Coordinates of C-alpha atoms and ligand atoms in Angstrom, one line a residue:
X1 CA -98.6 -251.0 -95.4
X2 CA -98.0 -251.0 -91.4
X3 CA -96.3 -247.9 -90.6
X4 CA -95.2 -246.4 -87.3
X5 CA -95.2 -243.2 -86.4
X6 CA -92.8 -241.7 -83.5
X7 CA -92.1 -238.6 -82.3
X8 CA -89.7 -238.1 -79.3
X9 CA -88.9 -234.7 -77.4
X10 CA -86.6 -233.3 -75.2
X11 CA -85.5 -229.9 -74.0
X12 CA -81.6 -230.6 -73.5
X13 CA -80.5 -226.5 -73.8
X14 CA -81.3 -223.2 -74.8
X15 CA -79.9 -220.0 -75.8
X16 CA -80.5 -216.8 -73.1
X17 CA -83.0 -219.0 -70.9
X18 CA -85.5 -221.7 -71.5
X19 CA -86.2 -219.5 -74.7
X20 CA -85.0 -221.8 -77.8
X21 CA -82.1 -224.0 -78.4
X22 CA -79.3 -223.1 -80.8
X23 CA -78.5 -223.6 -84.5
X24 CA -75.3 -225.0 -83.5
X25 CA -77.3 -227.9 -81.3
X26 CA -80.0 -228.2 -83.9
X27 CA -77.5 -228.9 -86.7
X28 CA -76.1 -231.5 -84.4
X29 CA -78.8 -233.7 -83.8
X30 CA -80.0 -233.4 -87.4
X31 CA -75.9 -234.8 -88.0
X32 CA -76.5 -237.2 -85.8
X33 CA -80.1 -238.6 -86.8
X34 CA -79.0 -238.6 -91.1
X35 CA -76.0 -240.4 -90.2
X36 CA -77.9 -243.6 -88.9
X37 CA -81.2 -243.3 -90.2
X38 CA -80.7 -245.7 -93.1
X39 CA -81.6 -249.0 -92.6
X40 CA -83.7 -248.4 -89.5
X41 CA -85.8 -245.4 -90.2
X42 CA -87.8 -244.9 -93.7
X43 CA -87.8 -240.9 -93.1
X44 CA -87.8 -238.3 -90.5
X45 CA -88.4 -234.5 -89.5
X46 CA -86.5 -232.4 -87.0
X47 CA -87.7 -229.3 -85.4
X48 CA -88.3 -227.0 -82.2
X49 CA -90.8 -225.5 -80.2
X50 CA -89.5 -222.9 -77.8
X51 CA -86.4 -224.5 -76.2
X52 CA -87.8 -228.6 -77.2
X53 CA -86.9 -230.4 -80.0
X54 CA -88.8 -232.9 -81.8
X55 CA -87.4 -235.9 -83.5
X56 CA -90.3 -237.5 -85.7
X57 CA -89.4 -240.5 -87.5
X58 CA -91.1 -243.3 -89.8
X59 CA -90.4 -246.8 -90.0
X60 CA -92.0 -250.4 -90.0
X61 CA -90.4 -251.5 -86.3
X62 CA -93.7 -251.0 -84.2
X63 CA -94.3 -249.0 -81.1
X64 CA -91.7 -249.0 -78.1
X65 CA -88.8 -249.7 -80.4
X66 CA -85.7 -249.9 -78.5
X67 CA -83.6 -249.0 -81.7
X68 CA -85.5 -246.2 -82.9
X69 CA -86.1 -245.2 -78.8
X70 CA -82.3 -245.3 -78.5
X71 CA -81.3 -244.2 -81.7
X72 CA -83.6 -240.6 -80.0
X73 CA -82.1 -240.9 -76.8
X74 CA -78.3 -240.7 -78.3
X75 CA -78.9 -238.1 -80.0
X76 CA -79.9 -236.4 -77.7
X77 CA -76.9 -237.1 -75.5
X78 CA -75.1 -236.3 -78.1
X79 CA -76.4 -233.0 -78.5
X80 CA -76.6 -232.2 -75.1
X81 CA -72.6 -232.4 -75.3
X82 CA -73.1 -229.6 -77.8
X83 CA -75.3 -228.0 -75.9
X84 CA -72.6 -227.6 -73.0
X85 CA -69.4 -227.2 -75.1
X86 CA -71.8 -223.9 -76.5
X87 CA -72.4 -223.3 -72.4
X88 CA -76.4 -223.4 -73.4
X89 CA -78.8 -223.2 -70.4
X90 CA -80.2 -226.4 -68.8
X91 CA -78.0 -228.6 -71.1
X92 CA -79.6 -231.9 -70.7
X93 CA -82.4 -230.9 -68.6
X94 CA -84.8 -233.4 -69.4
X95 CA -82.5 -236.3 -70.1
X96 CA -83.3 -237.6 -65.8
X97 CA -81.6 -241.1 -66.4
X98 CA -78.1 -242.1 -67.0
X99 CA -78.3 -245.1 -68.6
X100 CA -80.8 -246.3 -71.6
X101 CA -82.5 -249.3 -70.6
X102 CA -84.5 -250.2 -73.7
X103 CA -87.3 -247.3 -73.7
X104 CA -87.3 -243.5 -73.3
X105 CA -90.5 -244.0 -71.0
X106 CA -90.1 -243.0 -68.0
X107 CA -86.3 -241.5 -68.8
X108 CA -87.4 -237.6 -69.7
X109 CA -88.2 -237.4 -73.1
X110 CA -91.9 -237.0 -74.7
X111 CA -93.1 -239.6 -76.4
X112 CA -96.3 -240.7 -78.8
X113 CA -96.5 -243.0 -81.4
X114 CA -98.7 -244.5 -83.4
X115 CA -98.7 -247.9 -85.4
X116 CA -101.5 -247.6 -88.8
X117 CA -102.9 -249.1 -91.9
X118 CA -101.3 -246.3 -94.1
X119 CA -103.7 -245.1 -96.2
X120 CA -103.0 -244.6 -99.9
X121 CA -102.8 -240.8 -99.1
X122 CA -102.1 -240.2 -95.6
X123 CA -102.0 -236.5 -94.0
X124 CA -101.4 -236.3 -90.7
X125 CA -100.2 -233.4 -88.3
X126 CA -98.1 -233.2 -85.4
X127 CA -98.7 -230.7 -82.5
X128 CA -95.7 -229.9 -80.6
X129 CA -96.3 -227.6 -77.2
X130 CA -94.0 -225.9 -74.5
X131 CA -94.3 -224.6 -71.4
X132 CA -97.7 -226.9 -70.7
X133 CA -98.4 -230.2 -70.1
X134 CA -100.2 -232.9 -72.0
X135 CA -103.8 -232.0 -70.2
X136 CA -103.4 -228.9 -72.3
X137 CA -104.4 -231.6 -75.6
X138 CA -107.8 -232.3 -73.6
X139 CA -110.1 -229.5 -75.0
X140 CA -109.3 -229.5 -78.4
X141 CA -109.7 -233.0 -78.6
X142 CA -112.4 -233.1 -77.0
X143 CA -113.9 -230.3 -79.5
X144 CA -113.0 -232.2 -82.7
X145 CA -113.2 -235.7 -81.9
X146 CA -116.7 -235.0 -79.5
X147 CA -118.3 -231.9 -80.6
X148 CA -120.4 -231.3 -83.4
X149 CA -120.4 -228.1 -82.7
X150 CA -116.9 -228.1 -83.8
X151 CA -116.8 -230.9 -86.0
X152 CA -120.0 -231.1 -88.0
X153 CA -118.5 -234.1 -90.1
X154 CA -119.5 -236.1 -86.7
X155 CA -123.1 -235.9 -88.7
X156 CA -122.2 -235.3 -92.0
X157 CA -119.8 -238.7 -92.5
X158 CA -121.3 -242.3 -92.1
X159 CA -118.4 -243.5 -90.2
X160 CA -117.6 -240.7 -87.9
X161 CA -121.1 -240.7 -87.2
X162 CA -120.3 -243.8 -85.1
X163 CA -118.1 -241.5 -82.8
X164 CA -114.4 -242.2 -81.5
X165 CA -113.1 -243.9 -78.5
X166 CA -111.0 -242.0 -76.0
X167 CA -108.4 -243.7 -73.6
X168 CA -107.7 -241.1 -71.0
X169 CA -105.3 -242.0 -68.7
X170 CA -105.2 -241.1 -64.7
X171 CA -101.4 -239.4 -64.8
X172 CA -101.6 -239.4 -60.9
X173 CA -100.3 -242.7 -60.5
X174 CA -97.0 -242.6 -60.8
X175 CA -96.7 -246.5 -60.2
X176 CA -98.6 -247.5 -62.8
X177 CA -100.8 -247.3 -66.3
X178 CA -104.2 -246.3 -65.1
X179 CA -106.1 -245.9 -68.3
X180 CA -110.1 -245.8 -68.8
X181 CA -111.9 -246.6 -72.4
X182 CA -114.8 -244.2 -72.8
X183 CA -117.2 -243.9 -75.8
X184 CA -118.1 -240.8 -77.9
X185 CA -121.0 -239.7 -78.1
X186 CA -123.2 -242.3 -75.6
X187 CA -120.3 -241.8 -73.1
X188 CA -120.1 -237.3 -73.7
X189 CA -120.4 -236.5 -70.2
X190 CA -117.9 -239.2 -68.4
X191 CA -115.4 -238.1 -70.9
X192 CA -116.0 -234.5 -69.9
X193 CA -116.2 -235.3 -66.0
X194 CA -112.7 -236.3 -66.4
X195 CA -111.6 -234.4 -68.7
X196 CA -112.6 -231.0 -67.1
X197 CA -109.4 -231.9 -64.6
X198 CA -106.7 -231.6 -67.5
X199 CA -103.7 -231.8 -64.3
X200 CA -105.3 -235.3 -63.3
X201 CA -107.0 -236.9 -66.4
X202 CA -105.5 -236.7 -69.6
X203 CA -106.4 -237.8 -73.1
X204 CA -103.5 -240.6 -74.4
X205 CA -105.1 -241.6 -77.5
X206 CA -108.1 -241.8 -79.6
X207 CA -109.7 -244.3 -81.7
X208 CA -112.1 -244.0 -84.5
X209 CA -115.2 -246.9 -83.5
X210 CA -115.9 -247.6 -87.5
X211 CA -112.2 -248.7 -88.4
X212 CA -110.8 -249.5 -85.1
X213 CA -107.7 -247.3 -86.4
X214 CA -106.0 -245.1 -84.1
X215 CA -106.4 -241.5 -84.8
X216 CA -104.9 -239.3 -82.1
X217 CA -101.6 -240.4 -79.8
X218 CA -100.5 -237.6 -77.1
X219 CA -97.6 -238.2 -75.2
X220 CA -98.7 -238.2 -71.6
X221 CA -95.2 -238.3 -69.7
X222 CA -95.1 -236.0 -66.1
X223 CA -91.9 -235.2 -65.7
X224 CA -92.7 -234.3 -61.4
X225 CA -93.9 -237.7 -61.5
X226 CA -90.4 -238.9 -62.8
X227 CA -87.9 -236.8 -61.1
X228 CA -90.0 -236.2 -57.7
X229 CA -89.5 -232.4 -57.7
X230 CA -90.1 -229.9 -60.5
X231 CA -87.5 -230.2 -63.0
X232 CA -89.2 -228.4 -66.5
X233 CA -92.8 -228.6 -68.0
X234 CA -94.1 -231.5 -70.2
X235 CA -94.0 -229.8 -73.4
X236 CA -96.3 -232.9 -74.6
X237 CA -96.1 -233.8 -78.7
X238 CA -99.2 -234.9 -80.1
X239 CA -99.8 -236.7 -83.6
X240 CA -103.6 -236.5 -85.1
X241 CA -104.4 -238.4 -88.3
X242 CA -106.7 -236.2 -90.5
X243 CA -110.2 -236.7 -93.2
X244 CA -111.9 -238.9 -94.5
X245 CA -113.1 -240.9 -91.7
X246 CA -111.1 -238.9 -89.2
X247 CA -111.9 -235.4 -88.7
X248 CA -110.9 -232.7 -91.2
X249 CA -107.5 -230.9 -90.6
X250 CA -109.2 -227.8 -90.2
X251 CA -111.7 -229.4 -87.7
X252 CA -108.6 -230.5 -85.1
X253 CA -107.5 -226.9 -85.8
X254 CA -110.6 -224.6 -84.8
X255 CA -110.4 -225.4 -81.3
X256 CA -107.2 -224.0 -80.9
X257 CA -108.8 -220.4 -81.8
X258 CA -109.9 -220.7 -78.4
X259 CA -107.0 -220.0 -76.6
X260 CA -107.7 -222.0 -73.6
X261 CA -106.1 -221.5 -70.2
X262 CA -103.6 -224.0 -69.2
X263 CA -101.2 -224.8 -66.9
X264 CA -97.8 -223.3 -67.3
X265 CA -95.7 -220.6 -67.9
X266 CA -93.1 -219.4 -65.6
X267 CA -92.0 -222.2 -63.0
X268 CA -94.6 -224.3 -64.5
X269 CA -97.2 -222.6 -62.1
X270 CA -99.4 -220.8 -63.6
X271 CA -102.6 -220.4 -65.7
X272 CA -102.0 -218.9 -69.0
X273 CA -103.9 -218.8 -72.7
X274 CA -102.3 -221.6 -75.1
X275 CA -101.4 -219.4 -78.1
X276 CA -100.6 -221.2 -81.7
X277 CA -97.8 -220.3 -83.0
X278 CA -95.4 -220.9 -86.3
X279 CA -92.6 -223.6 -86.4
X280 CA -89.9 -222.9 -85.2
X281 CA -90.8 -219.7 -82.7
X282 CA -88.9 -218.9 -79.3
X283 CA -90.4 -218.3 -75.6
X284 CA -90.5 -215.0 -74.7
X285 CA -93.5 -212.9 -72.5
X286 CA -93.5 -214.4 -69.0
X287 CA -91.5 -217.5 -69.7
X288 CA -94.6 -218.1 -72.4
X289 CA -97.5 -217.7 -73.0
X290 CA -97.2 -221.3 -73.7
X291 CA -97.2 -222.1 -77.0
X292 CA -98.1 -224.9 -79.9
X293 CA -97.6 -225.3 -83.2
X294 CA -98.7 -228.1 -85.6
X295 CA -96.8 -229.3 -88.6
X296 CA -99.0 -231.4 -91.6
X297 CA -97.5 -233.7 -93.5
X298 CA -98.7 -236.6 -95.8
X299 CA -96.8 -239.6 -95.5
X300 CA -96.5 -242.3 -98.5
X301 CA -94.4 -245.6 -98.3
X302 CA -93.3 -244.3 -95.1
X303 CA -91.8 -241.0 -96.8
X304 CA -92.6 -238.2 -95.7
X305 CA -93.2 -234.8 -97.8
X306 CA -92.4 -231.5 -96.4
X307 CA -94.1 -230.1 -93.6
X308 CA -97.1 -227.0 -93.9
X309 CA -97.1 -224.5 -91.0
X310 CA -100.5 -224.5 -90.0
X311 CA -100.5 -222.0 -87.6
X312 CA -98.8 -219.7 -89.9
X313 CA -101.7 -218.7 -92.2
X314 CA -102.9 -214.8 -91.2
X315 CA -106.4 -215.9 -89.7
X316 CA -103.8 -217.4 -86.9
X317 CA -102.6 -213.6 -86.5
X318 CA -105.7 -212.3 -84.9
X319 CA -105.8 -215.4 -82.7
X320 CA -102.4 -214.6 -81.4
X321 CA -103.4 -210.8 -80.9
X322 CA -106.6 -212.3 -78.5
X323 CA -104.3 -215.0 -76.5
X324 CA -101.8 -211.9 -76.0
X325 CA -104.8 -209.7 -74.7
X326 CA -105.9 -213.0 -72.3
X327 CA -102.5 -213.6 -70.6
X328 CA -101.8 -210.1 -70.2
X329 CA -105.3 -209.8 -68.6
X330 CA -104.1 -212.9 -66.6
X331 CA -101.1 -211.3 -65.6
X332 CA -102.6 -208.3 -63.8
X333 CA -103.7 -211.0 -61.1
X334 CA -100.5 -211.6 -60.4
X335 CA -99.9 -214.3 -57.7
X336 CA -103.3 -214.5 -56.8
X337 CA -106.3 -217.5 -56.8
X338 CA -106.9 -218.3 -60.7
X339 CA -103.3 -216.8 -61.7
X340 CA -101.6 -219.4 -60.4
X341 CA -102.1 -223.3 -60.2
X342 CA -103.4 -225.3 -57.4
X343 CA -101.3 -226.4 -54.4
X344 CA -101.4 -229.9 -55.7
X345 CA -99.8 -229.2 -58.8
X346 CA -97.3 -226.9 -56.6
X347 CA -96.1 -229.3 -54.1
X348 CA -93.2 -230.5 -56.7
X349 CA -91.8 -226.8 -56.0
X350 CA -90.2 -224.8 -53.6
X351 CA -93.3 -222.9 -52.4
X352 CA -94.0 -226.3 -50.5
X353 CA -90.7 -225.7 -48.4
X354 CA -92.2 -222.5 -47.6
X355 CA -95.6 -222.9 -46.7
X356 CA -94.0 -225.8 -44.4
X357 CA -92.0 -223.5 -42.7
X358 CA -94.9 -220.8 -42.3
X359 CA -97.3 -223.9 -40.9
X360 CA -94.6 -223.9 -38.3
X361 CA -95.1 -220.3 -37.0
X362 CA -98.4 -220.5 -36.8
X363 CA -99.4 -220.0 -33.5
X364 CA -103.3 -220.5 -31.3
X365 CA -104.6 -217.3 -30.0
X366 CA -106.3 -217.0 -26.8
X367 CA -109.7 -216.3 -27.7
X368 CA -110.1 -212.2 -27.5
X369 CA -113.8 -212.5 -26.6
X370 CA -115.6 -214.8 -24.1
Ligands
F6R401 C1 -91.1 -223.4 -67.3 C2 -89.7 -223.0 -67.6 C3 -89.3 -221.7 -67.0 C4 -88.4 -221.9 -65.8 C5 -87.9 -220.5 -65.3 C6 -86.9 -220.6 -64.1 O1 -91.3 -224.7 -67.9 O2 -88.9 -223.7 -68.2 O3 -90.4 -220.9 -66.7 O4 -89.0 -222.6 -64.8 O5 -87.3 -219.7 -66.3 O6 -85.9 -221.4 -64.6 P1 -84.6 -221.7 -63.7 O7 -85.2 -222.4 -62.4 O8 -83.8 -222.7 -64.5 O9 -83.9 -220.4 -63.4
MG402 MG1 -85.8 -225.6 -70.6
MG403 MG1 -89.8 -226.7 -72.9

C-alpha cells in the first residue's frame, strides 16, 4: 500500500531552560493528537528530544498535507497555551507565524516526510536531534548510504550495489529550493565537496537507484533563514528506511559512534561532539552537548508497533563517555577559533551588533617607522 510517513517538530516550552518540556505539556499534545486522529491518521507516536517534540504520524494523504500539517500545527498551539498557563520557558518559541496558511514550511516547525511502497514488513527509524542543525545528518549519511567502509552491504547486496541518490539541498537560499541530484558511488567526491560544508549544503533525502524508493528524508528547515535573526537551533528530525535493499539498521547506526563535531550548543554557536542518546533525555552540560536519539519501529497497514530505543543498548554507554571527553576537551578552548562557529553562521546573533560597533572604533595609525 502507499503510505506516508510525517514527522513534525517544534520546541514550544521547557521546564528550567531550553532543557525539556513538561509532562503536563506532553500529555496535552498527546490529548490533543488522539482526539482527532481518527479518520485522518492510521497511527502515530509522540515524543521529545531535549526541549522538542516530535509528532510522527501515518496515513494514506501524501506529502504536504494541509490536514495532517494543520492538524501538527494546532496542536502545537494548543500546547503552547499549556506551556504558558505552566509559565514554561520559550513557550511557543518556534511557532514564527501567526496564522496557518496550508503548510508548516516555512512557519517553524521541522518537517520530513516520506510517501513509500510499504513493504510487507517495514522497519524504519526516526532520528530526532537538538541543539544542531540538519547538516549535523550529513556524515552519517554519508557513511551508510556512501561508504563501504561503513556499510559493507554496498558490496555484499545486488541492489545496493547500484548505490543511492542524494538530493542535497543549498539551505543558503532563503528565496528558494536549490537542490542538486548527485549519484553514489560514480559521483563520491561531488557529494563530499558539498557535503564537507554541513552549515551550507545539506543532505534532504536519499534514494535507493535499484528501486527508485526513497530511503532517507531529513528535514532541512533554517530557522535564521525564517525569522532573520537567531531565534533557537534546528533540531532537524530525520526518518531512514532500513534492510534489505536499504542499509542495515545497524549500518545507519555505526556512524553515530563517531561523535562528530557539529554546530551547536549554547546560543547555537558553537562546535560540539553529537552524542546519541536515549528517548526521551533532557539538555544539560553547556546547553548540550547536542544530542540524538533514534526510535525503530516497523510499520504494517499503516500501524505502527512500539518504538526500540536504539541508542539505549550499553555499547551506546561508552560512546557517550568518549563524546563527554570530546566536548569537554572542546570546552577548554573556550571562545576561541574552532570552539566556536564561523562569523557567517554568527551574523543572525548579537555578536554582529558588536563587532559593528568595534569596526567603528577602529582607528589608522600613523605609520611609527618611515
Ligand atoms: C540553543 C539554545 C540555548 C539558548 C541559550 C540562551 O539552541 O536553545 O543554548 O540559546 O540557553 O537562551 P535565551 O537567549 O533564551 O536565554
Ligand atoms: Mg528552546
Ligand atoms: Mg531544541
Amino acid at each position: 500500500m502507499k503510505l506516508t510517513l510525517s514527522v513534525i517538530k517544534a520546541d514550544i516550552g521547557s521546564v528550567g531552560g531550553h532543557v525539556a518540556p513538561s509532562q503536563r505539556l506532553l500529555a496535552k499534545i498527546r490529548e490533543y493528537i488522539g482526539e482527532r486522529a481518527p479518520g485522518l491518521l492510521l497511527d502515530y507516536f509522540i515524543s521529545h528530544t531535549g526541549d522538542d517534540i516530535a509528532i510522527l504520524m501515518s496515513h494514506t494523504r501524501g506529502e504536504g498535507d494541509s490536514s495532517v500539517h494543520k492538524l501538527a500545527w494546532d496542536a502545537f498551539r494548543v500546547g503552547t497555551e499549556t506551556a504558558r498557563q505552566e509559565g514554561l520557558y520559550g513557550a511557543g518559541q518556534d511557532l514564527l507565524k501567526d496564522s496557518f496558511s496550508g503548510n508548516v514550511r516555512g512557519m517553524g516547525p521541522a518537517v520530513a516526510e516520506m510517501e513509500i511502497n510499504e513493504r510487507p514488513n517495514e522497519p524504519f527509524l526516526l532520528f530526532a536531534a537538538d541543539k544542531t542543525d540538519p547538516g549535523a545528518y550529513n556524515l552519517p549519511l554519508y557513511l551508510a548510504f556512501a561508504d563501504v567502509m561503513n556499510t559493507p552491504r554496498l558490496i555484499l547486496s545486488p541492489k545496493m550495489s547500484r548505490g543511492f541518490r542524494f538530493v542535497i539541498m543549498d539551505v543558503s537560499d532563503t528565496s528558494e529550493d536549490r537542490i542538486i541530484e548527485l549519484n553514489a558511488p560514480e559521483e563520491m567526491y561531488d557529494i563530499a565537496a558539498l557535503l564537507r560544508d554541513p552549515e551550507r549544503y545539506v543532505i534532504e533525502s536519499v534514494w535507493s537507484r535499484a528501486s527508485s524508493e526513497q530511503a532517507v528524508a531529513v528535514a532541512t528547515s533554517r530557522l535564521h533563514n525564517i525569522a532573520g535573526k537567531y531565534t533557537g537551533k534546528d533540531d532537524p528530525v530525520m526518518l531512514v528506511r532500513v534492510q534489505m535493499d536499504f542499509p542495515a539498521t545497524g549500518e545507519v547506526l555505526a556512524p553515530f559512534a563517531i561523535g562528530h563535531f557539529v554546530a551547536g550548543c549554547m546560543r547555537g554557536s558553537h562546535q560540539m561532539p553529537l552524542m546519541p542518546v536515549t528517548q526521551n533525555t533532557g539538555i544539560s552540560y553547556f546547553d548540550g552537548p547536542p544530542i540524538v536519539s533514534c526510535a525503530g519501529f516497523c510499520v504494517h497497514g499503516g500501524n505502527l508497533t512500539e518504538p526500540v530505543d536504539n541508542f539505549a543498548q550499553s555499547f551506546w554507554d561508552t560512546v557517550r563517555g568518549h563524546v563527554a571527553d570530546k566536548a569537554i576537551e572542546m570546552r577548554r578552548q573556550g571562545f576561541v577559533g574552532a570552539a566556536m562557529l564561523p562569523m557567517s553562521e554568527l551574523e543572525y546573533t548579537g555578536i554582529a551588533e558588536k563587532l559593528k560597533t568595534l569596526q567603528r572604533r577602529f582607528g589608522v595609525r600613523a605609520p611609527m617607522y618611515q
